[in-house]
Amino acid sequence: MSPSAPTLWPPLLKALLRNRSALIGGLITLIVVLGALLAPLIAPWDPLRFGGSNRLSGPSPEHWLGTDQYGRDLFSRVLYGARFSLSVAAVSVLAGLLVGGTLGLLAGYFRGWLDLTISRLADILIAYPAILLAIAFLAFLGGGFTNLVLAISVVFVGPFIRVARAAALMVREEPYVEAAQAMGASHTRIILRTILPNAAAPLIVEATLRFAYAVLAEAALSFLGLGVQPPFPALGSMVSEGRAFLSLSPWGSLVPGCAIVLMVLGFNLLGDGLRDALDPRLRRL
């Protein structure tokens, strides 16, 4: 049996609970996630239901955040739009983390020609502007949930490779890794039981920050008409549709725009708090 790596999670958890940014970001994120998950129970109206003559109205007891140009309830549509954005972001980040994290760990652990090949792949993916690369994928594949996830996750593979590789290179030289190798532990066991637990902290921080980028990317692509197609509610397409009616009623663009800002703010604050709590130079043990 190979020696186990020292655990740092208890003091890190204490540092995280003392971090104001992490707590505020976590609270915002929790509210957003709960609102999205419970959208079918919370939404007072069908997000696709046309409202007849009640169009472009402001907030009222009947429609808490107003209605759009078709009389559809903006609060209900924002809940379902956030649900879609979070779904795209979650799957995209998870896919990018699994592929990029695995390749980065292999590159950092084995080094040599494998490290060189994987590092050049990461350089190629990072060399192109992320949004342009995603637009190129969607222009070729078309819109929809699956293609959105594929386009955004491919963009995230490169950064995850970089983070995982750097963490693996640092952990690889620790004495407990050398002891595991001397005791004859297999490469798979060393990577999964020794390298990965100690490389998890930077990957968690990167995943949290990439979650915010994924929400922005989905909103930007939907705004350009490359995401899910109307009448399905997506925050980016709602902002785009409301632009033509800003002089009559700003709520159609303002409400989904504020929802995007709130989601990104929550994940960024949470990611910054995690980074500060997980950095031994910044946290107070």
Coordinates of C-alpha atoms in Angstrom, one line a residue:
M1 CA 0.0 0.0 0.0
S2 CA 1.4 3.4 -1.0
P3 CA 1.7 6.2 1.6
S4 CA -1.2 8.6 1.5
A5 CA -0.8 12.3 0.8
P6 CA -1.2 14.7 3.6
T7 CA -4.7 16.3 3.8
L8 CA -5.2 20.1 3.9
W9 CA -8.9 20.2 3.6
P10 CA -9.9 20.9 7.3
P11 CA -7.8 24.1 7.6
L12 CA -8.8 25.1 4.1
L13 CA -12.5 24.8 5.1
K14 CA -11.9 27.0 8.1
A15 CA -10.2 29.6 5.9
L16 CA -13.0 29.5 3.4
L17 CA -15.6 30.1 6.0
R18 CA -13.7 33.1 7.2
N19 CA -13.5 34.6 3.7
R20 CA -16.1 37.2 3.0
S21 CA -15.9 37.0 -0.8
A22 CA -16.4 33.3 -0.7
L23 CA -19.4 33.6 1.6
I24 CA -21.1 36.3 -0.4
G25 CA -20.4 34.6 -3.7
G26 CA -21.6 31.3 -2.3
L27 CA -24.8 32.9 -1.1
I28 CA -25.5 34.5 -4.5
T29 CA -24.7 31.3 -6.3
L30 CA -26.9 29.3 -4.0
I31 CA -29.9 31.6 -4.6
V32 CA -29.3 31.5 -8.4
V33 CA -29.0 27.7 -8.5
L34 CA -32.0 27.1 -6.3
G35 CA -34.1 29.5 -8.4
A36 CA -33.1 27.7 -11.6
L37 CA -33.6 24.2 -10.1
L38 CA -37.0 25.2 -8.7
A39 CA -38.1 27.2 -11.8
P40 CA -41.2 24.9 -12.5
L41 CA -42.4 25.4 -8.9
I42 CA -41.5 29.1 -8.5
A43 CA -42.4 30.5 -12.0
P44 CA -45.9 32.1 -11.7
W45 CA -46.5 31.9 -15.5
D46 CA -45.7 29.6 -18.4
P47 CA -42.5 31.2 -19.9
L48 CA -43.9 30.5 -23.4
R49 CA -47.4 31.9 -22.7
F50 CA -48.4 34.9 -24.8
G51 CA -50.0 37.7 -22.8
G52 CA -52.3 39.2 -25.4
S53 CA -52.6 43.0 -24.9
N54 CA -50.5 43.0 -21.8
R55 CA -47.2 43.7 -23.6
L56 CA -44.1 45.7 -22.6
S57 CA -45.4 46.4 -19.2
G58 CA -43.3 47.2 -16.1
P59 CA -43.2 45.4 -12.8
S60 CA -46.7 44.9 -11.3
P61 CA -48.3 42.5 -8.7
E62 CA -49.3 40.3 -11.6
H63 CA -46.0 40.3 -13.4
W64 CA -43.2 41.0 -10.9
L65 CA -40.6 42.0 -13.4
G66 CA -42.8 43.1 -16.2
T67 CA -43.5 41.5 -19.6
D68 CA -41.8 41.4 -23.0
Q69 CA -43.0 42.4 -26.4
Y70 CA -45.3 39.3 -26.6
G71 CA -46.7 39.8 -23.1
R72 CA -44.7 36.9 -21.7
D73 CA -43.8 37.1 -18.0
L74 CA -40.1 38.2 -17.6
F75 CA -39.7 36.7 -14.2
S76 CA -40.7 33.2 -15.4
R77 CA -38.6 33.5 -18.5
V78 CA -35.5 34.6 -16.5
L79 CA -35.9 31.6 -14.2
Y80 CA -36.0 29.2 -17.1
G81 CA -33.2 31.2 -18.9
A82 CA -31.0 30.9 -15.9
R83 CA -31.8 27.2 -15.7
F84 CA -30.6 26.7 -19.3
S85 CA -27.5 28.8 -18.8
L86 CA -26.5 26.9 -15.7
S87 CA -27.1 23.6 -17.4
V88 CA -24.9 24.6 -20.4
A89 CA -22.2 25.9 -18.0
A90 CA -22.2 22.9 -15.7
V91 CA -21.9 20.3 -18.5
S92 CA -19.3 22.5 -20.4
V93 CA -17.1 23.0 -17.3
L94 CA -17.4 19.3 -16.3
A95 CA -16.5 18.1 -19.8
G96 CA -13.6 20.6 -20.0
L97 CA -12.4 19.6 -16.5
L98 CA -12.5 15.9 -17.3
V99 CA -10.7 16.1 -20.6
G100 CA -8.3 19.0 -19.8
G101 CA -7.6 17.9 -16.2
T102 CA -6.9 14.3 -17.3
L103 CA -4.5 15.4 -20.1
G104 CA -2.8 17.9 -17.8
L105 CA -2.2 15.4 -15.0
L106 CA -0.8 12.9 -17.5
A107 CA 1.5 15.5 -19.0
G108 CA 2.8 16.7 -15.6
Y109 CA 3.3 13.2 -14.2
F110 CA 4.9 11.4 -17.2
R111 CA 6.6 14.5 -18.8
G112 CA 8.8 13.8 -21.8
W113 CA 7.2 13.6 -25.3
L114 CA 3.7 13.2 -23.8
D115 CA 4.1 16.4 -22.0
L116 CA 5.4 18.2 -25.1
T117 CA 2.5 16.9 -27.2
I118 CA -0.3 17.8 -24.7
S119 CA 1.3 21.2 -24.0
R120 CA 1.4 22.1 -27.7
L121 CA -2.3 21.1 -27.9
A122 CA -3.1 23.4 -25.0
D123 CA -1.1 26.2 -26.7
I124 CA -3.1 25.8 -29.9
L125 CA -6.5 25.9 -28.1
I126 CA -5.4 29.0 -26.0
A127 CA -3.9 30.8 -29.0
Y128 CA -7.4 31.5 -30.5
P129 CA -9.8 34.0 -28.8
A130 CA -12.3 31.9 -26.9
I131 CA -15.4 33.5 -28.2
L132 CA -14.2 33.3 -31.8
L133 CA -13.4 29.6 -31.5
A134 CA -16.8 29.0 -30.1
I135 CA -18.5 31.0 -32.9
A136 CA -16.5 29.0 -35.4
F137 CA -17.7 25.7 -34.0
L138 CA -21.3 26.8 -33.8
A139 CA -21.3 28.3 -37.3
F140 CA -20.2 24.9 -38.6
L141 CA -22.3 22.6 -36.3
G142 CA -25.4 24.8 -35.7
G143 CA -27.0 25.9 -32.5
G144 CA -28.7 23.8 -29.8
F145 CA -27.8 22.6 -26.3
T146 CA -25.4 19.8 -27.4
N147 CA -23.5 22.0 -29.8
L148 CA -23.3 24.9 -27.3
V149 CA -21.8 22.5 -24.7
L150 CA -19.3 21.1 -27.2
A151 CA -18.2 24.6 -28.4
I152 CA -17.7 26.0 -24.9
S153 CA -16.1 22.8 -23.4
V154 CA -13.5 22.7 -26.2
V155 CA -12.5 26.3 -25.4
F156 CA -12.0 25.3 -21.7
V157 CA -9.8 22.2 -22.4
G158 CA -6.6 24.3 -22.9
P159 CA -6.8 26.3 -19.6
F160 CA -7.6 23.1 -17.6
I161 CA -4.6 21.4 -19.2
R162 CA -2.3 24.3 -18.1
V163 CA -3.6 24.3 -14.5
A164 CA -3.6 20.5 -14.0
R165 CA -0.1 20.2 -15.5
A166 CA 1.3 22.9 -13.3
A167 CA -0.2 21.3 -10.2
A168 CA 1.0 17.8 -11.2
L169 CA 4.5 19.0 -11.8
M170 CA 4.7 20.6 -8.4
V171 CA 3.2 17.6 -6.5
R172 CA 5.2 15.1 -8.4
E173 CA 8.4 16.1 -6.6
E174 CA 7.0 15.7 -3.1
P175 CA 8.6 13.0 -0.9
Y176 CA 5.4 11.0 -0.5
V177 CA 5.1 10.6 -4.3
E178 CA 8.7 9.3 -4.5
A179 CA 8.0 7.0 -1.6
A180 CA 4.9 5.6 -3.4
Q181 CA 7.1 5.0 -6.5
A182 CA 9.8 3.3 -4.5
M183 CA 7.2 1.0 -2.9
G184 CA 6.1 -0.2 -6.4
A185 CA 2.7 1.6 -6.6
S186 CA 1.3 1.7 -10.1
H187 CA 1.2 4.9 -12.1
T188 CA -2.6 4.9 -12.0
R189 CA -2.7 4.5 -8.3
I190 CA -0.2 7.3 -7.8
I191 CA -2.1 9.7 -10.1
L192 CA -5.5 8.9 -8.6
R193 CA -4.6 8.5 -4.9
T194 CA -1.6 10.8 -4.5
I195 CA -1.3 13.4 -7.3
L196 CA -5.0 14.2 -7.9
P197 CA -6.0 15.0 -4.2
N198 CA -3.3 17.5 -3.9
A199 CA -3.9 19.0 -7.4
A200 CA -7.6 19.3 -6.8
A201 CA -7.5 22.7 -5.1
P202 CA -6.3 24.7 -8.1
L203 CA -8.6 22.7 -10.4
I204 CA -11.6 23.5 -8.2
V205 CA -10.8 27.2 -8.3
E206 CA -10.3 27.2 -12.0
A207 CA -13.6 25.3 -12.5
T208 CA -15.5 27.9 -10.4
L209 CA -14.1 30.8 -12.4
R210 CA -14.7 29.0 -15.7
F211 CA -18.3 28.5 -14.6
A212 CA -18.7 32.3 -14.8
Y213 CA -17.0 32.4 -18.2
A214 CA -19.3 29.7 -19.4
V215 CA -22.4 31.7 -18.4
L216 CA -21.0 34.7 -20.2
A217 CA -20.1 32.7 -23.3
E218 CA -23.6 31.1 -23.5
A219 CA -25.2 34.5 -23.1
A220 CA -23.0 36.0 -25.8
L221 CA -23.6 33.2 -28.2
S222 CA -27.3 33.3 -27.6
F223 CA -27.2 37.1 -28.1
L224 CA -25.7 36.5 -31.5
G225 CA -28.4 34.0 -32.4
L226 CA -26.0 31.0 -32.2
G227 CA -27.6 29.4 -29.1
V228 CA -31.0 27.9 -28.5
Q229 CA -33.6 29.4 -30.8
P230 CA -36.7 31.4 -29.7
P231 CA -39.3 31.1 -28.2
F232 CA -37.2 29.0 -25.7
P233 CA -36.0 31.5 -23.1
A234 CA -32.2 32.1 -23.0
L235 CA -30.8 35.1 -21.2
G236 CA -28.7 36.3 -24.1
S237 CA -31.4 36.1 -26.7
M238 CA -33.8 37.8 -24.3
V239 CA -31.4 40.8 -24.1
S240 CA -31.1 40.8 -27.9
E241 CA -34.9 40.7 -28.4
G242 CA -35.5 43.5 -25.9
R243 CA -33.1 45.9 -27.6
A244 CA -35.7 47.0 -30.2
F245 CA -38.0 48.1 -27.5
L246 CA -35.7 49.9 -25.1
S247 CA -37.4 53.3 -25.7
L248 CA -40.8 51.8 -24.9
S249 CA -39.8 49.5 -22.0
P250 CA -36.3 48.7 -20.9
W251 CA -37.3 45.7 -18.8
G252 CA -37.0 43.2 -21.7
S253 CA -33.3 43.7 -21.8
L254 CA -32.6 45.0 -18.3
V255 CA -34.0 42.1 -16.4
P256 CA -32.1 39.3 -18.2
G257 CA -29.0 41.5 -18.3
C258 CA -29.1 41.9 -14.5
A259 CA -29.6 38.2 -14.1
I260 CA -26.4 37.5 -16.2
V261 CA -24.5 40.1 -14.1
L262 CA -25.7 38.5 -10.8
M263 CA -24.8 35.0 -11.9
V264 CA -21.3 36.0 -13.1
L265 CA -20.7 38.1 -10.0
G266 CA -21.7 35.2 -7.7
F267 CA -19.3 32.7 -9.4
N268 CA -16.5 35.2 -9.6
L269 CA -16.7 36.1 -5.9
L270 CA -16.9 32.4 -5.0
G271 CA -13.9 31.7 -7.2
D272 CA -11.8 34.6 -5.8
G273 CA -12.7 33.5 -2.3
L274 CA -11.7 29.9 -3.0
R275 CA -8.4 31.1 -4.5
D276 CA -7.6 33.2 -1.5
A277 CA -8.6 30.4 0.9
L278 CA -6.6 27.7 -1.0
D279 CA -3.5 29.8 -1.4
P280 CA -1.2 29.2 1.6
R281 CA 0.4 32.6 1.1
L282 CA -3.0 34.4 1.5
R283 CA -4.9 32.3 4.1
R284 CA -4.3 32.5 7.8
L285 CA -4.1 29.1 9.3

